[in-house]
Amino acid sequence: MKKILIIGDILAEIMADSIGDGFLQPQPLTGPFPSGASAIYADQAARLGQPVAIISSVGDDDFGRLNLNRLAEDGVDISGVFVDPDRPTGSAFVRYREDGSRDFVYNIRHSACGYLHVNPAVRALIHSADHLHVTGPSLASPEFAALNLEAAETLRRRGGTISFDPNLRKEILPTEGLGDALSRMLVMTDLYLPSDDELTLLTDADETVGAVAELLQRGVRAVVHKRGAEGAAYFDAGRQFAQRAFPADEIDPTGAGDCFGAAFTSLWLRRMEPARALRLAAACGALAVAKRGPMEGASDLPTLEALVRSQAA
Amino acid sequence: MKKILIIGDILAEIMADSIGDGFLQPQPLTGPFPSGASAIYADQAARLGQPVAIISSVGDDDFGRLNLNRLAEDGVDISGVFVDPDRPTGSAFVRYREDGSRDFVYNIRHSACGYLHVNPAVRALIHSADHLHVTGPSLASPEFAALNLEAAETLRRRGGTISFDPNLRKEILPTEGLGDALSRMLVMTDLYLPSDDELTLLTDADETVGAVAELLQRGVRAVVHKRGAEGAAYFDAGRQFAQRAFPADEIDPTGAGDCFGAAFTSLWLRRMEPARALRLAAACGALAVAKRGPMEGASDLPTLEALVRSQAA
């Protein structure tokens, strides 16, 4: 089985129990939940039995231990996670508003996972992985962008593959150097996993057909367009098809896109027929939104297969 | 009325709802509460009608706004609080263990309040305050120690006074430069407010009588020894007496020592007779432990007076 590597964030997430605006009053909360887009992705891939390693940092505190315990227990290779004796584990407070949007209070950039520690364990992972998964936010700091680009180039020289989830809003694009890092990553990408209007984020075309044609022309082998409750669509040089979302009791959508991406990538690496991989990934997303906590809804393969079967019946 | 200045920490505090060990599982929490030893002290002094300003920093986030709203509402001068556009507001998660001790997860040193921004507003406060209150932890960073020492010297030259609460455990003393900063501050101290075994932290003597004699000889004018549930004791060159703790339903002792210190200092600055000031400060401590949240139990003067009267009756 191919081994996936991801370089990014590990966070503790604290969720408001009530719907409303922000954190201007003491209120009931629940947490800490293990979190971080990269950590969620790695955990979901591991739950499907895919070999996967994460390069990141946590603090020498309970929030770090909570995450490392969970990742290790679920089978993620954490040899590339540095335990920072000085900085705290990153954290995110999240509260849903009435309209479904979210308020956040973040501690990320100056937390442990805002800094890289390129030690021999990190080098060893870069030199042994088969596939690199990249998320847009992990290209926003020059240091992280450089390591992700270096890892991508190293893997590709060895015949490895790259998946890329931009996971960015247009407002963050002006970050210095980010646009350049995104473009450089895109030309090395085999599997591109944009959500909603991110499909046209890095293309000249501003609609689906043109954007997909442009991406495939630039060397992307497959595009999976994630559209939340509207399902997903798959495109490659010879095929295109849509997958409806599975019906789900939406409790907490945080992390669902990362679980979906991890499931599709893992199955794609196993050369599963794309329509079936997309169906299972959609099942994975539906299960992820139905549980509270960003990583709590990660599923194993028999669970995904059972949901797909029950829907077919 | 004399104006108090304090240079230190503003934090958001998140409390575990259940008693137990740490934060290794998601659990019910309540927060954010406005907090930070310096902020609690400033808020309690303001609630007693004492002019008081705090020099600190918060992030440009809801945790910072929560604190600034509370401090401003209660009458604290926040002109010296810098709103850091880059770093998050500091935070502390706290959970009580079965034995009454506490587990913490901190984000302080690399948070907004871990950094100083000595702008004209800060300079103006140092040059207009009548009294400086210093806490030991705010001497642990060389930058904060330097500003506190400079402010102490500036105030003393103008005839101002200094109160000093070491608020340190012996284990933190080896921090480079801290011992020196503590000694330099102690020789400028008028009112010394150690808790429990901190009384002998900076003395050669290792018992009460010798330690008090040594402190008074070094120039301290009055020592108030805070002993939690066992009450407090007052010592100066001519007097010494004890004050029993008021009976209290202890809900949350966090912040009670800061409230006690703020009350005693405020009343001492008004030249209140020390025995009466100590009684009112003890009442303030008892009210502080009876409310959940570090700053939620701060009281106004009529409330303290009513409690003292009810106990005398």
XYZ file of C-alpha atoms in Angstrom:
626
model
C 0.000 0.000 0.000
C 1.195 3.522 -0.843
C 2.207 5.698 2.068
C 0.707 9.215 2.259
C 2.581 12.133 3.796
C 0.993 15.382 4.933
C 2.793 18.458 6.275
C 0.482 20.729 8.223
C -1.538 21.519 11.306
C -2.522 19.715 14.489
C -4.952 21.652 16.689
C -7.180 21.291 19.706
C -10.719 22.393 18.913
C -13.178 23.770 21.452
C -16.795 24.006 20.354
C -19.497 26.286 21.721
C -22.540 24.286 22.838
C -24.980 27.003 21.782
C -25.634 28.624 18.425
C -24.930 32.346 18.373
C -22.333 35.022 17.837
C -18.786 34.512 19.043
C -17.207 34.400 22.448
C -17.998 37.696 24.161
C -19.578 35.991 27.196
C -18.719 32.916 29.272
C -20.779 30.057 27.872
C -20.990 26.247 27.795
C -18.281 24.700 25.620
C -17.115 21.190 24.806
C -13.540 20.211 24.095
C -10.705 19.782 23.534
C -11.326 17.712 20.386
C -8.357 16.511 18.309
C -8.372 18.651 15.155
C -6.499 20.469 12.394
C -7.251 19.916 8.688
C -4.029 17.923 8.200
C -4.562 15.822 11.318
C -8.191 15.056 10.369
C -7.073 14.011 6.893
C -4.302 11.786 8.279
C -6.602 10.195 10.846
C -9.289 9.406 8.251
C -6.733 7.881 5.869
C -5.353 5.727 8.698
C -8.864 4.607 9.682
C -9.194 3.241 6.125
C -5.982 1.266 6.620
C -3.852 3.559 4.455
C -0.254 4.057 5.653
C -0.001 7.761 6.455
C 2.415 10.074 8.284
C 2.024 13.661 9.457
C 4.787 16.263 9.817
C 3.733 18.843 12.390
C 4.356 20.085 15.937
C 2.379 20.068 19.156
C 3.093 21.594 22.542
C 4.201 19.609 25.582
C 0.681 19.883 27.022
C -2.547 17.892 27.301
C -3.819 19.282 23.977
C -0.741 17.846 22.252
C -1.024 14.519 24.061
C -4.746 14.294 23.224
C -3.895 14.601 19.528
C -0.872 12.307 19.515
C -2.760 9.635 21.475
C -5.623 9.703 18.972
C -3.433 9.756 15.854
C -1.175 6.947 17.112
C -4.161 4.857 18.240
C -5.753 5.189 14.794
C -2.509 4.153 13.076
C -1.008 7.462 11.904
C 2.810 7.531 11.819
C 3.639 10.390 14.229
C 7.441 10.042 14.034
C 7.538 13.430 12.259
C 5.623 15.294 14.973
C 7.900 17.512 17.045
C 6.895 18.087 20.667
C 7.764 21.734 21.249
C 8.885 22.344 24.838
C 8.202 26.073 24.508
C 5.121 26.765 22.410
C 1.578 25.549 23.172
C -0.440 23.246 20.941
C -2.472 25.261 18.458
C -6.150 25.758 19.209
C -9.359 26.834 17.543
C -12.582 27.869 19.256
C -15.572 27.545 16.968
C -19.173 28.643 17.349
C -21.897 28.161 14.767
C -24.065 31.178 13.993
C -27.782 31.003 13.260
C -27.101 31.084 9.499
C -24.693 28.100 9.637
C -21.562 30.252 9.263
C -18.956 30.108 12.006
C -17.087 32.409 14.422
C -13.530 31.396 15.316
C -10.884 32.354 17.849
C -7.588 30.917 16.624
C -4.171 30.329 18.122
C -2.271 28.800 15.203
C 0.434 30.952 13.677
C 2.363 31.445 16.951
C 1.507 27.991 18.316
C 3.693 24.886 18.067
C 2.316 23.918 14.633
C 3.138 27.358 13.209
C 6.821 26.374 13.213
C 8.730 23.646 11.364
C 11.415 21.439 12.874
C 13.124 19.682 9.973
C 14.922 16.912 11.867
C 16.129 13.506 10.587
C 12.710 11.927 11.241
C 11.116 14.514 8.934
C 13.758 13.909 6.233
C 13.219 10.149 6.507
C 9.465 10.548 5.968
C 9.966 12.746 2.900
C 12.336 10.161 1.467
C 10.067 7.175 2.119
C 6.567 8.441 1.315
C 4.796 7.512 -1.936
C 2.213 10.258 -2.002
C 2.053 13.826 -0.685
C -1.231 15.450 0.249
C -1.093 19.251 0.338
C -3.603 21.731 1.758
C -3.633 25.374 0.703
C -3.295 26.894 4.190
C -0.050 24.961 4.715
C 1.410 26.989 1.805
C 0.610 30.343 3.445
C 3.858 30.484 5.446
C 7.042 30.629 3.340
C 8.716 27.980 5.498
C 5.861 25.478 5.137
C 5.463 26.255 1.441
C 9.174 25.564 0.886
C 9.072 22.199 2.657
C 5.863 21.146 0.896
C 7.317 22.114 -2.500
C 10.601 20.348 -1.729
C 8.720 17.212 -0.625
C 6.553 17.332 -3.759
C 9.612 17.573 -6.004
C 11.430 14.792 -4.120
C 8.431 12.459 -4.347
C 7.787 13.150 -8.018
C 11.400 12.405 -8.906
C 10.848 8.981 -7.340
C 7.561 8.446 -9.220
C 5.392 9.505 -6.296
C 2.080 11.332 -6.633
C 0.527 14.519 -5.249
C -2.993 15.419 -4.176
C -3.895 19.020 -3.472
C -6.873 20.516 -1.664
C -6.735 24.330 -1.985
C -9.073 24.818 1.020
C -8.693 28.595 0.668
C -10.929 31.564 0.287
C -10.117 34.188 -2.322
C -9.426 36.774 0.445
C -6.306 34.931 1.628
C -4.783 34.790 -1.888
C -2.991 38.160 -1.611
C -0.729 36.657 1.149
C 2.773 37.316 -0.114
C 4.190 34.381 -2.005
C 1.054 32.263 -1.613
C -0.160 32.649 -5.189
C 3.240 31.567 -6.477
C 3.400 28.540 -4.147
C -0.129 27.496 -5.172
C 0.738 27.698 -8.883
C 3.967 25.760 -8.411
C 2.113 23.082 -6.455
C -0.705 22.865 -8.994
C 1.630 21.958 -11.866
C 2.880 18.978 -9.825
C -0.619 17.867 -8.788
C -2.038 14.513 -9.907
C -5.307 14.685 -7.981
C -6.933 18.077 -7.386
C -9.665 18.353 -4.739
C -11.231 21.841 -4.740
C -14.479 22.682 -2.915
C -17.278 24.801 -4.371
C -15.899 27.974 -5.996
C -12.296 26.952 -5.340
C -12.581 25.074 -8.648
C -11.848 28.331 -10.485
C -9.509 29.790 -7.843
C -6.339 29.049 -9.816
C -7.734 28.990 -13.360
C -8.299 31.685 -15.949
C -11.678 30.152 -16.753
C -14.444 31.145 -14.366
C -16.869 28.255 -14.995
C -16.702 24.500 -14.481
C -16.155 23.169 -18.021
C -13.406 25.652 -18.874
C -11.721 25.345 -15.480
C -11.612 21.544 -15.645
C -10.243 21.605 -19.210
C -7.576 24.069 -18.130
C -6.573 22.013 -15.065
C -6.322 18.784 -17.091
C -4.304 20.592 -19.733
C -1.847 21.821 -17.074
C -1.132 18.219 -16.070
C -3.671 17.443 -13.363
C -4.754 13.816 -13.937
C -8.065 13.937 -12.047
C -10.249 16.655 -10.546
C -12.711 15.888 -7.758
C -14.997 18.835 -7.195
C -16.447 18.757 -3.658
C -19.817 20.487 -3.441
C -20.951 19.755 0.125
C -24.637 18.886 0.365
C -24.834 18.961 -3.448
C -22.447 16.017 -3.745
C -19.286 15.779 -5.812
C -18.133 15.468 -9.403
C -15.205 13.600 -10.959
C -13.330 14.652 -14.106
C -10.370 13.175 -15.954
C -9.247 13.147 -19.583
C -11.751 10.460 -20.518
C -14.544 10.520 -17.935
C -16.793 12.753 -15.924
C -19.606 11.919 -13.583
C -21.418 13.241 -10.532
C -22.101 11.662 -7.170
C -25.028 12.768 -5.045
C -24.446 13.454 -1.347
C -25.731 10.765 0.985
C -28.580 11.882 3.215
C -27.123 12.919 6.584
C -28.220 14.425 9.869
C -25.840 17.360 9.804
C -24.524 17.837 13.348
C -21.102 19.350 12.624
C -19.674 19.824 9.120
C -16.180 20.768 10.412
C -13.679 18.257 9.049
C -16.072 16.581 6.605
C -14.213 17.904 3.539
C -10.931 16.579 4.925
C -12.475 13.150 5.623
C -13.954 13.075 2.104
C -10.584 13.985 0.598
C -8.693 11.423 2.654
C -11.118 8.686 1.687
C -11.017 9.480 -2.032
C -7.227 9.813 -2.085
C -6.692 6.545 -0.197
C -8.987 4.598 -2.541
C -7.571 6.340 -5.651
C -4.069 5.250 -4.524
C -5.402 1.669 -4.442
C -6.484 2.122 -8.078
C -10.125 1.658 -7.176
C -12.537 2.463 -10.002
C -13.176 6.264 -9.565
C -16.994 6.028 -9.487
C -16.830 3.560 -6.612
C -14.127 5.590 -4.821
C -16.272 8.726 -5.142
C -19.314 6.885 -3.777
C -17.362 5.678 -0.746
C -15.846 9.154 -0.230
C -19.357 10.653 -0.296
C -20.406 8.088 2.319
C -17.379 9.155 4.372
C -18.397 12.814 4.199
C -21.969 11.993 5.243
C -20.757 10.046 8.284
C -18.320 12.837 9.207
C -21.009 15.573 9.396
C -23.248 13.402 11.584
C -20.875 13.418 14.571
C -19.846 16.296 16.796
C -16.128 17.017 16.728
C -13.923 17.473 13.672
C -12.256 14.031 13.773
C -14.934 12.094 15.662
C -16.806 11.139 12.500
C -13.878 9.384 10.780
C -14.886 5.911 9.579
C -13.336 2.577 8.650
C -13.880 0.930 5.260
C -16.504 -1.668 6.315
C -18.633 1.198 7.704
C -18.384 3.124 4.407
C -19.225 -0.020 2.418
C -22.222 -0.743 4.639
C -23.593 2.784 4.111
C -23.138 2.516 0.332
C -24.918 -0.854 0.319
C -27.785 0.428 2.449
C -28.298 3.371 0.081
C -28.212 1.135 -3.000
C -30.849 -1.143 -1.486
C -7.417 59.175 45.317
C -4.110 57.582 44.394
C -3.907 55.944 40.983
C -2.587 52.357 40.835
C -0.667 51.044 37.837
C -0.093 47.356 37.059
C 1.985 45.943 34.211
C 1.093 42.341 33.486
C -1.233 39.741 32.048
C -4.718 39.709 30.569
C -6.028 36.221 29.777
C -9.156 34.356 28.797
C -9.823 31.490 31.186
C -11.707 28.321 30.304
C -12.789 26.110 33.185
C -13.525 22.403 33.132
C -17.007 21.677 34.500
C -15.950 18.376 36.082
C -13.315 17.579 38.696
C -10.573 15.286 37.433
C -7.237 15.083 35.701
C -6.411 17.430 32.847
C -7.635 17.701 29.287
C -6.955 14.362 27.637
C -10.592 13.891 26.572
C -13.288 16.201 25.196
C -15.361 17.337 28.180
C -17.830 20.026 29.270
C -16.152 23.399 29.775
C -17.302 26.918 30.578
C -15.652 30.068 29.297
C -14.136 32.320 28.219
C -13.953 34.213 31.537
C -11.976 37.474 31.723
C -8.805 36.630 33.679
C -5.083 37.108 34.299
C -3.682 37.922 37.765
C -2.980 41.543 36.791
C -6.390 42.020 35.179
C -8.197 40.516 38.196
C -6.257 42.798 40.526
C -7.029 45.873 38.394
C -10.714 44.977 38.109
C -11.106 44.464 41.881
C -9.348 47.772 42.650
C -11.639 49.559 40.173
C -14.723 47.937 41.698
C -13.693 49.568 45.005
C -13.564 52.942 43.258
C -9.765 53.113 43.145
C -8.297 54.755 40.018
C -6.283 51.988 38.326
C -4.661 51.386 34.940
C -3.270 48.221 33.373
C -0.424 47.982 30.855
C -0.823 44.792 28.814
C -1.783 43.439 25.379
C -4.670 41.426 24.012
C -5.312 39.938 20.596
C -7.730 41.382 18.058
C -10.217 38.612 18.907
C -13.300 37.974 21.034
C -11.151 36.932 24.029
C -9.465 40.338 23.954
C -12.766 42.181 23.496
C -14.357 40.206 26.360
C -11.575 41.402 28.684
C -11.464 45.002 27.498
C -15.254 45.308 27.728
C -15.231 44.038 31.320
C -12.273 46.134 32.475
C -13.606 49.330 30.891
C -17.118 48.702 32.237
C -15.738 48.276 35.769
C -13.715 51.489 35.495
C -10.182 50.283 34.738
C -8.117 52.687 32.582
C -7.263 50.535 29.525
C -5.423 53.246 27.579
C -2.204 51.210 28.057
C -3.593 47.996 26.586
C -2.223 47.315 23.110
C -4.464 45.402 20.705
C -2.047 43.117 18.865
C -3.156 42.527 15.257
C -0.954 39.425 14.998
C -0.916 37.451 18.260
C -3.951 35.935 19.998
C -5.157 36.889 23.473
C -3.493 34.699 26.083
C -5.520 31.828 27.509
C -5.524 29.402 30.393
C -7.540 26.207 30.676
C -7.958 25.090 34.270
C -9.356 21.919 35.787
C -9.575 21.155 39.490
C -8.331 17.745 40.616
C -9.942 15.685 43.386
C -7.363 16.983 45.898
C -8.081 20.663 45.114
C -4.884 21.139 43.080
C -5.217 22.239 39.460
C -4.192 21.162 35.948
C -3.511 23.941 33.451
C -3.009 24.317 29.713
C -1.511 27.736 29.110
C -0.985 29.995 26.104
C 0.721 33.022 27.651
C 4.364 33.513 26.749
C 3.773 33.573 22.979
C 0.371 35.256 23.235
C -0.322 38.987 22.936
C 0.344 39.639 26.641
C 3.766 37.965 26.428
C 5.031 41.028 24.531
C 5.361 44.672 25.537
C 4.502 47.659 23.366
C 5.946 50.721 25.078
C 4.037 53.453 23.259
C 3.257 57.031 24.390
C 0.117 55.867 26.256
C 2.261 53.491 28.331
C 4.803 56.244 29.047
C 2.003 58.608 30.091
C 0.627 56.076 32.577
C 4.053 55.485 34.136
C 4.486 59.230 34.515
C 1.051 59.843 36.055
C 0.506 56.873 38.402
C 0.894 57.201 42.176
C 1.336 53.541 43.036
C 2.734 50.512 41.212
C 1.521 47.003 41.988
C 3.940 44.278 40.888
C 3.396 40.528 40.606
C 6.312 38.068 40.555
C 5.394 36.357 37.260
C 5.543 39.718 35.464
C 9.254 39.849 36.386
C 10.018 36.492 34.753
C 10.626 37.973 31.292
C 13.590 40.402 31.067
C 11.512 42.893 29.065
C 8.670 43.004 31.616
C 11.116 43.039 34.531
C 12.913 46.035 32.997
C 9.700 48.033 32.498
C 8.394 47.178 35.990
C 11.726 48.205 37.563
C 11.871 51.400 35.505
C 8.289 52.253 36.501
C 9.065 51.516 40.171
C 12.085 53.813 40.087
C 10.169 56.563 38.265
C 7.293 56.422 40.740
C 9.538 56.376 43.803
C 11.419 59.427 42.579
C 8.073 61.214 42.513
C 7.151 59.972 46.010
C 4.969 57.128 44.740
C 4.626 53.759 46.454
C 5.037 50.103 45.474
C 3.166 46.945 46.444
C 4.577 43.568 45.516
C 2.928 40.140 45.461
C 5.587 37.494 44.704
C 2.948 34.951 43.564
C 5.748 32.512 42.680
C 6.697 28.981 43.564
C 10.267 28.203 44.479
C 10.651 26.084 41.307
C 10.422 29.126 39.033
C 13.138 31.059 40.914
C 16.038 29.647 38.841
C 14.660 31.520 35.761
C 17.613 33.572 34.555
C 17.602 37.072 35.945
C 14.404 36.541 37.964
C 16.109 36.342 41.366
C 17.915 39.592 40.660
C 14.728 41.361 39.510
C 12.841 40.150 42.591
C 15.573 41.421 44.937
C 15.743 44.782 43.181
C 11.961 45.111 43.400
C 11.839 44.071 47.040
C 14.153 46.901 48.166
C 11.726 49.397 46.574
C 8.634 47.744 48.067
C 6.421 49.566 50.573
C 3.733 46.916 50.929
C 4.696 43.251 50.547
C 1.918 40.679 50.001
C 3.325 37.123 50.033
C 1.107 34.012 50.277
C 1.863 31.019 52.514
C 5.519 29.933 52.186
C 6.343 32.824 49.843
C 6.922 34.804 53.044
C 10.431 33.299 53.263
C 11.013 33.103 49.486
C 13.332 36.115 49.376
C 14.646 36.114 52.953
C 17.573 34.383 54.628
C 15.348 33.540 57.587
C 13.150 30.495 57.069
C 10.442 31.219 59.670
C 7.862 33.968 60.121
C 9.363 36.129 62.891
C 12.843 36.248 61.376
C 11.530 36.750 57.840
C 9.267 39.654 58.833
C 12.090 41.327 60.795
C 14.396 40.953 57.806
C 11.818 42.377 55.371
C 11.087 45.403 57.581
C 14.816 45.971 58.043
C 15.305 45.991 54.256
C 12.826 48.857 53.969
C 9.444 47.185 53.498
C 6.942 49.289 55.450
C 4.233 46.668 55.868
C 3.921 42.929 55.285
C 0.555 41.276 54.718
C 0.904 37.513 54.857
C -1.929 35.811 52.955
C -2.717 32.363 54.300
C -5.831 31.317 52.357
C -8.419 29.580 54.526
C -6.257 30.297 57.594
C -6.698 34.041 57.187
C -4.024 36.715 57.012
C -1.542 38.526 59.229
C -0.308 42.118 59.208
C 3.138 43.275 60.329
C 4.804 46.664 60.409
C 7.471 48.269 62.603
C 5.046 48.853 65.462
C 2.149 46.421 65.051
C 1.232 42.883 64.216
C -2.113 41.161 64.204
C -3.993 38.327 62.548
C -7.304 38.272 60.713
C -9.335 35.079 60.461
C -10.769 34.117 57.084
C -14.473 34.724 56.672
C -16.534 31.561 56.302
C -17.073 30.946 52.588
C -18.614 28.376 50.287
C -15.501 27.752 48.243
C -16.593 27.402 44.600
C -13.465 28.631 42.816
C -10.383 30.012 44.624
C -8.732 31.222 41.372
C -8.229 34.977 41.604
C -9.101 35.282 45.313
C -5.522 36.189 46.295
C -5.483 38.921 43.634
C -8.836 40.314 44.845
C -7.620 40.242 48.462
C -4.412 42.063 47.475
C -6.245 44.667 45.399
C -8.666 45.378 48.240
C -5.955 45.714 50.876
C -3.763 47.900 48.662
C -6.646 50.202 47.695
C -7.683 50.720 51.315
C -4.044 51.065 52.468
C -3.595 53.825 49.851
C -6.585 55.589 51.442
C -4.737 55.433 54.804
C -7.421 53.262 56.321
C -6.509 51.788 59.691
C -4.694 48.481 58.790
C -6.856 46.201 60.953
C -10.005 47.456 59.230
C -8.376 47.258 55.793
C -7.327 43.658 56.510
C -10.837 42.748 57.632
C -12.367 44.178 54.453
C -9.685 42.449 52.320
C -10.523 39.141 54.021
C -14.192 39.741 53.222
C -13.165 40.420 49.617
C -11.275 37.091 49.442
C -14.241 35.196 50.882
C -16.603 36.713 48.298
C -14.124 35.982 45.491
C -13.905 32.221 46.209
C -17.691 31.884 46.340
C -18.194 32.692 42.639
C -17.155 30.701 39.605
C -14.729 32.528 37.329
C -11.542 34.315 38.339
C -12.918 37.875 38.141
C -16.610 37.172 38.684
C -16.342 37.421 42.471
C -14.933 40.966 42.566
C -16.946 43.172 44.936
C -17.711 46.821 45.605
C -17.066 48.488 48.960
C -20.664 48.480 50.284
C -20.757 44.687 49.717
C -17.504 44.205 51.674
C -18.751 46.444 54.472
C -22.037 44.554 54.650
C -20.217 41.218 54.978
C -17.945 42.581 57.709
C -21.008 43.944 59.594
C -22.896 40.657 59.255
C -19.922 38.742 60.661
C -19.518 41.170 63.557
C -23.187 40.804 64.448
